[in-house]
Tab-separated table of C-alpha atoms and ligand atoms in Angstrom:
chain	number	residue	atom	x	y	z
A	839	MET	CA	124.685	82.762	130.053
A	840	PRO	CA	123.619	84.842	133.083
A	841	GLU	CA	121.368	83.166	135.624
A	842	CYS	CA	118.074	85.040	135.517
A	843	SER	CA	115.633	83.835	138.076
A	844	ILE	CA	111.972	84.635	137.696
A	845	PRO	CA	109.302	83.909	140.307
A	846	THR	CA	107.341	80.683	140.112
A	847	HIS	CA	103.974	82.402	140.397
A	848	GLY	CA	102.287	85.790	140.175
A	849	LEU	CA	104.492	86.961	137.313
A	850	LYS	CA	104.233	90.450	135.860
A	851	ILE	CA	105.304	90.317	132.241
A	852	LEU	CA	105.982	93.137	129.801
A	853	VAL	CA	105.484	92.369	126.094
A	854	VAL	CA	106.963	95.035	123.807
A	855	GLY	CA	105.308	95.575	120.429
A	856	GLN	CA	101.970	96.252	118.817
A	857	GLY	CA	101.337	93.727	116.063
A	858	GLY	CA	99.661	90.385	115.539
A	859	ARG	CA	102.845	88.681	116.725
A	860	GLU	CA	102.653	90.464	120.062
A	861	HIS	CA	98.949	89.687	120.436
A	862	ALA	CA	99.805	86.008	119.845
A	863	ILE	CA	102.587	86.196	122.459
A	864	VAL	CA	100.220	87.849	124.966
A	865	ARG	CA	97.640	85.084	124.324
A	866	ALA	CA	100.204	82.316	124.804
A	867	LEU	CA	101.539	83.874	128.006
A	868	ALA	CA	98.016	84.433	129.330
A	869	ARG	CA	97.442	80.657	129.164
A	870	SER	CA	100.121	80.168	131.828
A	871	PRO	CA	98.841	79.730	135.384
A	872	ARG	CA	102.083	81.361	136.521
A	873	VAL	CA	101.139	84.765	135.115
A	874	ALA	CA	99.380	87.419	137.199
A	875	ARG	CA	99.416	90.379	134.832
A	876	ILE	CA	100.619	91.141	131.320
A	877	HIS	CA	101.570	94.652	130.265
A	878	CYS	CA	101.908	95.449	126.572
A	879	ALA	CA	103.776	98.487	125.242
A	880	PRO	CA	102.196	100.001	123.295
A	881	GLY	CA	99.865	97.129	122.325
A	882	ASN	CA	96.778	97.334	120.133
A	883	ALA	CA	93.001	97.076	120.518
A	884	GLY	CA	93.306	93.288	120.859
A	885	THR	CA	95.948	93.261	123.586
A	886	ALA	CA	93.904	95.918	125.436
A	887	ALA	CA	91.335	93.248	126.213
A	888	GLU	CA	93.865	90.795	127.661
A	889	ALA	CA	96.695	92.940	128.962
A	890	LEU	CA	97.316	96.408	130.282
A	891	ASN	CA	98.314	98.555	127.314
A	892	VAL	CA	101.064	101.011	128.156
A	893	PRO	CA	101.439	104.102	125.953
A	894	ILE	CA	105.205	103.839	125.457
A	895	GLY	CA	106.709	103.309	121.992
A	896	VAL	CA	108.954	100.339	121.239
A	897	MET	CA	112.022	102.559	120.696
A	898	GLU	CA	111.597	104.559	123.935
A	899	PHE	CA	114.179	102.470	125.760
A	900	GLU	CA	114.634	104.707	128.824
A	901	ALA	CA	110.901	105.049	129.362
A	902	LEU	CA	110.378	101.303	128.993
A	903	ALA	CA	113.144	100.533	131.488
A	904	ALA	CA	111.749	103.085	133.965
A	905	TYR	CA	108.283	101.580	133.577
A	906	ALA	CA	109.622	98.073	134.153
A	907	ILE	CA	111.320	99.184	137.373
A	908	ARG	CA	108.267	101.093	138.587
A	909	GLU	CA	105.863	98.229	137.912
A	910	ARG	CA	108.299	95.575	139.186
A	911	ILE	CA	108.179	93.662	135.929
A	912	ASP	CA	109.588	90.135	136.341
A	913	LEU	CA	110.077	89.260	132.694
A	914	ALA	CA	110.073	91.095	129.370
A	915	VAL	CA	109.594	89.739	125.841
A	916	VAL	CA	110.561	92.014	122.945
A	917	GLY	CA	108.700	91.399	119.671
A	918	PRO	CA	109.750	93.688	116.794
A	919	ALA	CA	113.096	93.762	115.002
A	920	ASP	CA	113.975	97.417	115.634
A	921	PRO	CA	114.091	97.362	119.435
A	922	VAL	CA	115.787	93.930	119.349
A	923	ALA	CA	118.544	95.160	117.012
A	924	GLY	CA	118.702	98.524	118.765
A	925	GLY	CA	119.492	97.084	122.203
A	926	LEU	CA	116.291	97.344	124.247
A	927	VAL	CA	117.277	94.068	125.916
A	928	ASP	CA	120.474	95.703	127.271
A	929	HIS	CA	118.461	98.586	128.736
A	930	LEU	CA	115.928	96.344	130.425
A	931	ARG	CA	118.602	93.986	131.785
A	932	ALA	CA	120.507	96.959	133.181
A	933	ALA	CA	117.268	97.810	135.004
A	934	GLY	CA	117.326	94.344	136.571
A	935	VAL	CA	114.609	92.764	134.436
A	936	ALA	CA	114.913	89.237	133.037
A	937	VAL	CA	114.541	89.565	129.270
A	938	PHE	CA	113.904	86.942	126.622
A	939	GLY	CA	116.013	87.995	123.649
A	940	PRO	CA	119.502	88.992	122.514
A	941	THR	CA	121.574	91.977	123.552
A	942	ARG	CA	122.450	94.524	120.896
A	943	GLU	CA	125.735	92.757	120.175
A	944	GLN	CA	124.139	89.329	120.042
A	945	ALA	CA	121.494	90.624	117.625
A	946	VAL	CA	123.978	91.473	114.866
A	947	LEU	CA	122.517	88.714	112.652
A	948	GLU	CA	119.220	90.591	112.808
A	949	GLY	CA	120.640	94.043	112.217
A	950	SER	CA	123.113	93.476	109.376
A	951	LYS	CA	122.578	91.384	106.269
A	952	VAL	CA	126.202	91.950	105.255
A	953	PHE	CA	127.364	90.480	108.569
A	954	SER	CA	124.902	87.591	108.196
A	955	LYS	CA	126.247	86.716	104.755
A	956	ALA	CA	129.847	86.753	106.021
A	957	PHE	CA	128.764	84.635	109.004
A	958	MET	CA	127.206	82.065	106.652
A	959	ARG	CA	130.398	81.944	104.596
A	960	ARG	CA	132.528	81.464	107.713
A	961	HIS	CA	130.407	78.547	108.878
A	962	GLY	CA	129.752	76.819	105.568
A	963	ILE	CA	126.035	77.588	105.678
A	964	PRO	CA	124.503	77.425	102.192
A	965	THR	CA	123.089	80.730	100.981
A	966	ALA	CA	122.460	82.674	97.765
A	967	ARG	CA	125.457	84.143	95.899
A	968	CYS	CA	125.735	87.761	96.850
A	969	GLU	CA	127.984	90.830	96.791
A	970	SER	CA	127.650	94.032	98.809
A	971	PHE	CA	128.362	97.609	97.745
A	972	SER	CA	128.514	101.083	99.216
A	973	ASP	CA	129.447	102.672	95.878
A	974	ALA	CA	126.597	103.055	93.380
A	975	ASP	CA	128.729	102.794	90.215
A	976	ALA	CA	130.348	99.581	91.404
A	977	ALA	CA	126.883	98.245	92.248
A	978	PHE	CA	125.506	99.144	88.797
A	979	ALA	CA	128.478	97.427	87.127
A	980	TYR	CA	127.964	94.272	89.192
A	981	LEU	CA	124.243	94.315	88.448
A	982	ASP	CA	125.012	94.045	84.746
A	983	GLU	CA	127.571	91.313	85.325
A	984	ALA	CA	125.345	89.243	87.643
A	985	TRP	CA	122.118	89.737	85.688
A	986	ARG	CA	120.188	86.537	84.882
A	987	PRO	CA	116.880	86.131	83.040
A	988	GLU	CA	115.133	84.953	86.224
A	989	GLY	CA	115.970	88.286	87.810
A	990	ILE	CA	117.813	89.482	90.872
A	991	VAL	CA	117.303	90.469	94.502
A	992	ILE	CA	118.300	93.843	95.936
A	993	LYS	CA	118.496	94.238	99.718
A	994	VAL	CA	119.774	96.893	102.065
A	995	ASP	CA	122.140	95.952	104.867
A	996	GLY	CA	120.216	97.280	107.856
A	997	LEU	CA	116.658	97.399	109.099
A	998	ALA	CA	114.642	99.827	107.007
A	999	ASP	CA	111.316	101.316	108.083
A	1000	VAL	CA	109.608	99.939	105.034
A	1001	GLN	CA	109.681	96.581	103.254
A	1002	SER	CA	113.002	97.018	101.450
A	1003	THR	CA	113.856	93.713	99.784
A	1004	LEU	CA	113.163	93.848	96.060
A	1005	VAL	CA	112.819	90.654	94.040
A	1006	THR	CA	112.570	91.658	90.393
A	1007	SER	CA	113.090	90.486	86.834
A	1008	ASP	CA	113.202	94.093	85.590
A	1009	ARG	CA	116.795	95.354	85.418
A	1010	ASP	CA	115.757	99.033	85.376
A	1011	GLU	CA	113.756	98.514	88.520
A	1012	ALA	CA	116.795	96.886	90.149
A	1013	ARG	CA	118.974	99.849	89.112
A	1014	ALA	CA	116.430	102.303	90.471
A	1015	GLU	CA	116.365	100.452	93.788
A	1016	ILE	CA	120.157	100.610	94.075
A	1017	ALA	CA	119.990	104.347	93.365
A	1018	ARG	CA	117.223	104.803	95.928
A	1019	ALA	CA	119.471	103.349	98.616
A	1020	LEU	CA	122.967	104.539	97.657
A	1021	VAL	CA	122.270	107.819	95.854
A	1022	GLU	CA	118.931	109.136	97.132
A	1023	ARG	CA	119.570	107.662	100.597
A	1024	ARG	CA	115.882	106.804	101.040
A	1025	TYR	CA	116.670	104.145	103.618
A	1026	GLY	CA	119.066	106.331	105.616
A	1027	GLU	CA	121.908	104.471	107.319
A	1028	ALA	CA	120.176	101.137	106.800
A	1029	GLY	CA	120.970	101.610	103.104
A	1030	ASP	CA	124.678	102.478	103.516
A	1031	ARG	CA	125.391	99.136	101.890
A	1032	VAL	CA	123.344	97.318	99.304
A	1033	LEU	CA	123.390	93.588	98.624
A	1034	ILE	CA	122.894	92.228	95.122
A	1035	GLU	CA	121.862	88.621	95.429
A	1036	GLU	CA	121.100	85.825	92.997
A	1037	ARG	CA	117.384	85.116	92.748
A	1038	LEU	CA	116.532	81.659	93.997
A	1039	ILE	CA	113.414	79.785	93.012
A	1040	GLY	CA	111.489	77.509	95.329
A	1041	PRO	CA	109.231	77.375	98.360
A	1042	GLU	CA	110.302	78.872	101.638
A	1043	VAL	CA	110.237	77.539	105.150
A	1044	SER	CA	110.589	79.606	108.300
A	1045	LEU	CA	112.278	77.781	111.149
A	1046	LEU	CA	111.545	79.322	114.523
A	1047	ALA	CA	113.557	77.685	117.263
A	1048	PHE	CA	113.776	78.441	120.933
A	1049	VAL	CA	117.449	78.785	121.808
A	1050	ASP	CA	119.432	79.107	125.019
A	1051	GLY	CA	122.894	79.633	123.538
A	1052	ARG	CA	123.718	75.911	123.432
A	1053	SER	CA	120.534	74.075	122.482
A	1054	TRP	CA	117.666	74.612	120.117
A	1055	LYS	CA	114.115	73.293	120.029
A	1056	LEU	CA	112.064	73.814	116.939
A	1057	LEU	CA	108.513	75.075	116.753
A	1058	PRO	CA	106.510	73.607	113.855
A	1059	PRO	CA	108.079	74.736	110.576
A	1060	ALA	CA	105.985	77.516	109.063
A	1061	ARG	CA	105.600	79.313	105.786
A	1062	ASP	CA	104.977	83.011	105.395
A	1063	HIS	CA	103.176	84.196	102.262
A	1064	LYS	CA	105.223	87.308	101.512
A	1065	GLN	CA	103.866	88.249	98.134
A	1066	LEU	CA	100.732	90.344	97.819
A	1067	LEU	CA	98.914	88.230	95.251
A	1068	GLU	CA	97.613	84.690	94.976
A	1069	GLY	CA	100.046	82.199	93.502
A	1070	GLY	CA	103.009	84.062	94.977
A	1071	PHE	CA	102.899	86.962	92.541
A	1072	GLY	CA	103.100	90.700	93.050
A	1073	PRO	CA	105.353	92.731	95.310
A	1074	ASN	CA	106.642	91.504	98.644
A	1075	THR	CA	104.670	92.667	101.663
A	1076	GLU	CA	105.298	92.334	105.384
A	1077	GLY	CA	103.356	89.043	105.176
A	1078	MET	CA	99.852	88.166	103.956
A	1079	GLY	CA	99.497	84.962	105.938
A	1080	ALA	CA	101.224	81.885	107.260
A	1081	PHE	CA	100.619	78.246	108.030
A	1082	CYS	CA	102.223	75.390	109.941
A	1083	PRO	CA	103.447	72.738	109.765
A	1084	ALA	CA	104.921	73.660	106.392
A	1085	PRO	CA	106.706	71.030	104.345
A	1086	GLY	CA	110.414	71.063	103.892
A	1087	ALA	CA	112.027	70.734	107.328
A	1088	THR	CA	114.142	67.826	106.128
A	1089	PRO	CA	117.247	66.605	108.003
A	1090	GLU	CA	119.333	68.631	105.525
A	1091	VAL	CA	117.426	71.781	106.506
A	1092	LEU	CA	117.706	71.035	110.214
A	1093	ALA	CA	121.462	70.591	109.732
A	1094	VAL	CA	121.516	74.225	108.590
A	1095	LEU	CA	119.874	75.274	111.850
A	1096	ASP	CA	122.371	73.234	113.798
A	1097	ALA	CA	125.318	74.772	111.941
A	1098	SER	CA	123.897	78.253	112.546
A	1099	LEU	CA	123.671	77.659	116.282
A	1100	ARG	CA	127.196	76.235	116.385
A	1101	GLY	CA	128.495	79.267	114.518
A	1102	MET	CA	126.684	81.637	116.852
A	1103	ARG	CA	128.084	79.885	119.899
A	1104	ALA	CA	131.596	79.952	118.461
A	1105	GLU	CA	131.319	83.701	117.864
A	1106	GLY	CA	129.765	84.509	121.245
A	1107	LEU	CA	126.390	85.309	119.694
A	1108	GLY	CA	124.307	82.782	121.633
A	1109	TYR	CA	121.382	84.173	123.610
A	1110	PRO	CA	118.153	83.096	125.313
A	1111	GLY	CA	115.340	83.747	122.871
A	1112	VAL	CA	114.096	82.734	119.461
A	1113	LEU	CA	116.244	82.236	116.393
A	1114	PHE	CA	114.374	82.510	113.114
A	1115	VAL	CA	116.065	81.035	110.055
A	1116	GLY	CA	114.415	81.826	106.724
A	1117	VAL	CA	115.250	79.056	104.259
A	1118	LEU	CA	114.493	78.777	100.557
A	1119	LEU	CA	114.298	75.212	99.252
A	1120	THR	CA	115.933	75.127	95.836
A	1121	ALA	CA	116.290	72.121	93.580
A	1122	ALA	CA	119.973	72.115	94.572
A	1123	GLY	CA	119.234	72.083	98.299
A	1124	PRO	CA	118.347	74.534	101.065
A	1125	ARG	CA	119.703	78.089	101.071
A	1126	VAL	CA	119.457	80.437	104.037
A	1127	LEU	CA	117.852	83.759	103.106
A	1128	GLU	CA	117.971	85.498	106.440
A	1129	TYR	CA	118.297	85.278	110.178
A	1130	ASN	CA	116.089	87.042	112.669
A	1131	CYS	CA	116.866	87.027	116.371
A	1132	ARG	CA	113.203	87.142	117.423
A	1133	PHE	CA	109.757	85.696	116.810
A	1134	GLY	CA	108.586	86.111	113.184
A	1135	ASP	CA	105.411	87.831	112.092
A	1136	PRO	CA	103.035	86.229	110.991
A	1137	GLU	CA	104.704	82.850	111.739
A	1138	THR	CA	104.314	83.331	115.499
A	1139	GLN	CA	100.559	83.604	115.128
A	1140	VAL	CA	100.443	80.009	113.859
A	1141	THR	CA	103.354	78.374	115.680
A	1142	LEU	CA	102.308	79.510	119.171
A	1143	ASN	CA	98.655	78.677	118.516
A	1144	GLY	CA	99.206	74.974	119.141
A	1145	LEU	CA	101.988	75.198	121.736
A	1146	GLN	CA	100.963	73.061	124.686
A	1147	THR	CA	103.989	73.550	126.891
A	1148	ASP	CA	103.643	76.582	129.157
A	1149	LEU	CA	105.447	79.400	127.301
A	1150	VAL	CA	106.698	80.847	130.593
A	1151	ASP	CA	108.360	77.498	131.392
A	1152	VAL	CA	110.019	77.484	127.964
A	1153	ILE	CA	111.260	81.052	128.400
A	1154	GLN	CA	112.569	80.282	131.857
A	1155	ALA	CA	114.415	77.207	130.565
A	1156	CYS	CA	116.020	79.378	127.872
A	1157	LEU	CA	117.044	82.017	130.408
A	1158	GLU	CA	118.548	79.384	132.689
A	1159	GLY	CA	120.377	77.559	129.883
A	1160	ARG	CA	118.457	74.299	130.345
A	1161	LEU	CA	116.290	74.213	127.246
A	1162	ALA	CA	117.576	70.703	126.508
A	1163	ASP	CA	115.822	69.459	129.657
A	1164	ILE	CA	112.293	70.435	128.737
A	1165	GLU	CA	109.865	68.895	126.311
A	1166	LEU	CA	108.241	71.160	123.765
A	1167	ALA	CA	104.739	69.816	123.176
A	1168	HIS	CA	102.539	70.898	120.303
A	1169	ASP	CA	98.948	69.911	119.574
A	1170	GLY	CA	99.874	68.284	116.261
A	1171	ARG	CA	97.158	70.208	114.432
A	1172	HIS	CA	97.482	72.396	111.360
A	1173	HIS	CA	97.270	76.154	111.864
A	1174	VAL	CA	96.548	78.891	109.356
A	1175	CYS	CA	96.741	82.676	109.723
A	1176	VAL	CA	95.161	84.928	107.116
A	1177	VAL	CA	96.076	88.598	107.252
A	1178	ALA	CA	93.077	90.879	106.782
A	1179	ALA	CA	94.466	94.138	105.406
A	1180	ASP	CA	92.978	97.516	104.657
A	1181	PRO	CA	91.277	97.365	101.220
A	1182	ASP	CA	93.817	99.965	100.008
A	1183	TYR	CA	96.902	98.032	101.252
A	1184	PRO	CA	99.755	98.079	100.221
A	1185	GLY	CA	99.001	101.566	98.885
A	1186	GLU	CA	98.539	104.569	101.112
A	1187	VAL	CA	95.970	103.766	103.812
A	1188	SER	CA	94.152	106.325	105.909
A	1189	PRO	CA	94.171	105.265	109.540
A	1190	GLY	CA	91.105	105.523	111.743
A	1191	LYS	CA	88.714	103.347	109.740
A	1192	ALA	CA	86.230	101.467	111.925
A	1193	VAL	CA	87.006	97.752	112.300
A	1194	THR	CA	83.731	95.837	112.602
A	1195	GLY	CA	82.257	92.347	112.439
A	1196	LEU	CA	84.668	91.064	115.070
A	1197	ASP	CA	82.002	89.448	117.226
A	1198	ASP	CA	80.842	87.186	114.423
A	1199	VAL	CA	84.151	85.386	114.008
A	1200	ALA	CA	83.220	81.849	115.007
A	1201	GLY	CA	85.466	78.793	114.779
A	1202	ALA	CA	88.612	80.912	114.599
A	1203	THR	CA	90.783	83.113	116.761
A	1204	LEU	CA	90.998	86.774	115.964
A	1205	LEU	CA	94.285	88.491	116.625
A	1206	HIS	CA	94.696	92.216	116.232
A	1207	ALA	CA	97.622	93.644	114.314
A	1208	GLN	CA	97.473	97.325	113.395
A	1209	THR	CA	94.458	98.424	115.396
A	1210	ARG	CA	93.910	101.035	118.058
A	1211	GLU	CA	91.331	101.241	120.779
A	1212	THR	CA	88.919	104.195	120.788
A	1213	PRO	CA	85.795	104.865	122.879
A	1214	ALA	CA	83.758	104.071	119.753
A	1215	GLY	CA	85.479	100.717	119.213
A	1216	PRO	CA	88.608	99.504	117.447
A	1217	VAL	CA	89.926	101.393	114.441
A	1218	ALA	CA	92.619	100.547	111.899
A	1219	ALA	CA	96.055	102.016	112.625
A	1220	GLY	CA	97.920	100.790	109.551
A	1221	GLY	CA	97.801	98.496	106.542
A	1222	ARG	CA	97.742	94.983	107.986
A	1223	VAL	CA	94.874	95.232	110.413
A	1224	LEU	CA	93.731	91.815	111.688
A	1225	ASN	CA	94.901	88.213	111.692
A	1226	VAL	CA	92.396	85.385	111.491
A	1227	VAL	CA	93.917	82.215	112.939
A	1228	ALA	CA	92.264	78.815	112.714
A	1229	SER	CA	93.311	75.236	113.257
A	1230	GLY	CA	92.207	71.827	112.027
A	1231	GLU	CA	93.104	68.159	111.783
A	1232	ASN	CA	94.478	68.872	108.343
A	1233	LEU	CA	95.457	71.926	106.365
A	1234	GLU	CA	92.215	72.083	104.394
A	1235	ALA	CA	90.104	72.058	107.566
A	1236	ALA	CA	92.221	74.846	109.060
A	1237	ARG	CA	91.958	76.864	105.858
A	1238	ALA	CA	88.203	76.402	105.645
A	1239	ALA	CA	87.736	77.588	109.239
A	1240	ALA	CA	89.898	80.668	108.698
A	1241	TYR	CA	88.162	81.717	105.485
A	1242	ALA	CA	84.679	81.119	106.925
A	1243	ALA	CA	85.552	83.468	109.798
A	1244	LEU	CA	86.810	86.206	107.482
A	1245	GLY	CA	83.435	86.794	105.861
A	1246	SER	CA	82.047	89.074	108.557
A	1247	LEU	CA	85.032	91.435	108.887
A	1248	ARG	CA	84.794	95.002	107.605
A	1249	ILE	CA	87.404	97.752	107.575
A	1250	GLY	CA	85.841	101.160	107.019
A	1251	GLY	CA	82.669	99.309	106.003
A	1252	GLU	CA	84.423	97.342	103.245
A	1253	PRO	CA	85.598	93.734	103.150
A	1254	PRO	CA	89.322	93.506	103.907
A	1255	ARG	CA	91.976	92.688	101.352
A	1256	PHE	CA	93.344	89.193	101.858
A	1257	ARG	CA	94.959	86.346	99.948
A	1258	ARG	CA	92.653	83.457	99.212
A	1259	ASP	CA	95.394	80.842	98.931
A	1260	VAL	CA	97.074	80.915	102.330
A	1261	GLY	CA	98.249	77.363	103.037
A	1262	GLN	CA	98.519	76.477	99.375
A	1263	ALA	CA	101.615	76.142	97.250
A	1264	ASN	CA	102.889	78.965	95.085
A	1265	ALA	CA	102.738	78.470	91.334
A	1266	TRP	CA	106.279	77.071	91.145
A	1267	ASP	CA	106.488	75.057	94.392
A	1268	ALA	CA	105.257	71.734	93.044
A	1269	ARG	CA	108.329	71.371	90.866
A	1270	ILE	CA	110.630	71.490	93.857
A	1271	LEU	CA	108.864	69.669	96.631
A	1272	THR	CA	107.105	66.391	96.887
A	1273	ALA	CA	104.084	66.455	99.143
A	1274	ASP	CA	105.423	65.783	102.608
A	1275	VAL	CA	102.866	67.893	104.406
A	1276	ASP	CA	101.917	64.980	106.604
A	1277	GLN	CA	105.158	65.067	108.495
A	1278	PRO	CA	104.527	64.991	112.234
A	1279	ALA	CA	103.998	68.363	113.837
A	1280	ALA	CA	105.399	67.331	117.199
A	1281	GLY	CA	108.848	66.008	118.035
A	1282	LEU	CA	110.078	68.330	115.359
A	1283	GLY	CA	113.683	68.590	116.055
A	1284	ALA	CA	116.132	69.673	118.667
A	1285	GLY	CA	119.851	69.896	118.956
A	1286	GLN	CA	122.768	70.859	121.104
A	1287	THR	CA	126.007	72.531	120.140
B	1461	AMP	P1	114.514	89.360	103.521
B	1461	AMP	O1	114.425	90.820	103.354
B	1461	AMP	O2	115.877	88.790	103.404
B	1461	AMP	O3	113.785	88.972	104.780
B	1461	AMP	O4	113.653	88.696	102.353
B	1461	AMP	C1	112.278	88.907	102.254
B	1461	AMP	C2	111.692	87.955	101.264
B	1461	AMP	O5	112.242	88.200	99.970
B	1461	AMP	C3	111.962	86.483	101.520
B	1461	AMP	O6	111.079	85.931	102.440
B	1461	AMP	C4	111.811	85.910	100.124
B	1461	AMP	O7	110.444	85.738	99.800
B	1461	AMP	C5	112.370	86.993	99.247
B	1461	AMP	N1	113.805	86.755	98.964
B	1461	AMP	C6	114.862	87.177	99.679
B	1461	AMP	N2	116.021	86.762	99.129
B	1461	AMP	C7	115.701	86.059	98.041
B	1461	AMP	C8	116.457	85.359	97.027
B	1461	AMP	N3	117.803	85.330	97.052
B	1461	AMP	N4	115.780	84.734	96.044
B	1461	AMP	C9	114.428	84.769	96.003
B	1461	AMP	N5	113.658	85.408	96.909
B	1461	AMP	C10	114.277	86.044	97.916
B	1462	LIG	N1	108.001	86.765	108.565
B	1462	LIG	C1	109.256	87.346	108.440
B	1462	LIG	C2	109.696	88.152	109.587
B	1462	LIG	O1	109.119	88.149	110.654
B	1462	LIG	O2	110.689	88.850	109.449
């Protein structure tokens, strides 16, 4: 692990990204007395109020590196998957900037689901049964062979621009999805290979751990509500909300995290940053669905909300390979994030709608996701527009505060689209899990490989 020293005070930090996750990261960094100035590229209307927004896109690696040199940036944090998998960290490091995150090579678990599956097999990490295909006819044949009444999951290997994982119990829809990737090439190179995976049933838990290559320290376990509709129905979205602590981070689940870190270290994939392990809790035990080598969205909005340790200190400990030496303190409260989307989401949305009612959000924190600043005020710049984050002594109190705050928000004059059951179990969860929501939120887990 390279030694990356950052100054003790007066830090200039560059956060790369423009969503609710990045607004949450900016907020957490801004709480540090060590920080002088935060720059956010390109940022949104929310980060504009707390950081200096920089009009450079997340994939403009040369321009970002040149900016970091010019502005003497001390530390960079990269939010979204694409620049992480694409190697922005390498570019910024080559420019002499300390960066929290993996190099392109270290981010292979983020960029390739086929690699991730093989990695899990090599290290005995439990996951769903799965086969991958680059030939459509072979994929269609396997689809018929692997078909089960509960349905199937179709994924593409790489990072697609759109939500590309299909969970379906309609075989024709599964076939059409395979054709979209392998025949019509709708996902470009990301769809060169398609994975056909058994459909697992059960609640999910997102484990976000700080890592330094050898050690891990867990943030409160969170749950992302992926599906569009209440009860966990409807198509998958990029996330309609999240809460923490979520039940399910049992010793068996934490063993999976430990094994993942060991495997990464053994294969030279350790890095200073965040490892996100998406786990599905089946009746037969935990199964890893995915790895991300970065903060999750919207999990970050809840897990950083109660972080009491200075985030800059945590990042520095990761960069210096001494994460094991620091204590990760959390407020022990429950945190809920409700995504307020354009009323037309997930259909086609027209950007530029006025976002109003923001000043009346009491008892909650408002994070911006897809918004843009204009002289006339913030406007929507995409489908998932705002994140309402609230906390409480228990989950119900946090939920009540978040939903009370949502009432005033308008997008293009209309109430936003949102799920009313963020923080509650999906229709099928009760069968799998006993209620262990009262597990402590602090002292969550840590390990060394
Ligand atoms: P991924 O594209 O791997 O991040 O998966 C996105 C979402 O699809 C997950 O968060 C799950 O909700 C769902 N999913 C993925 N794989 C499976 C599976 N094997 N069984 C059931 N649901 C899945
Ligand atoms: N919440 C899932 C992700 O960030 O990929």
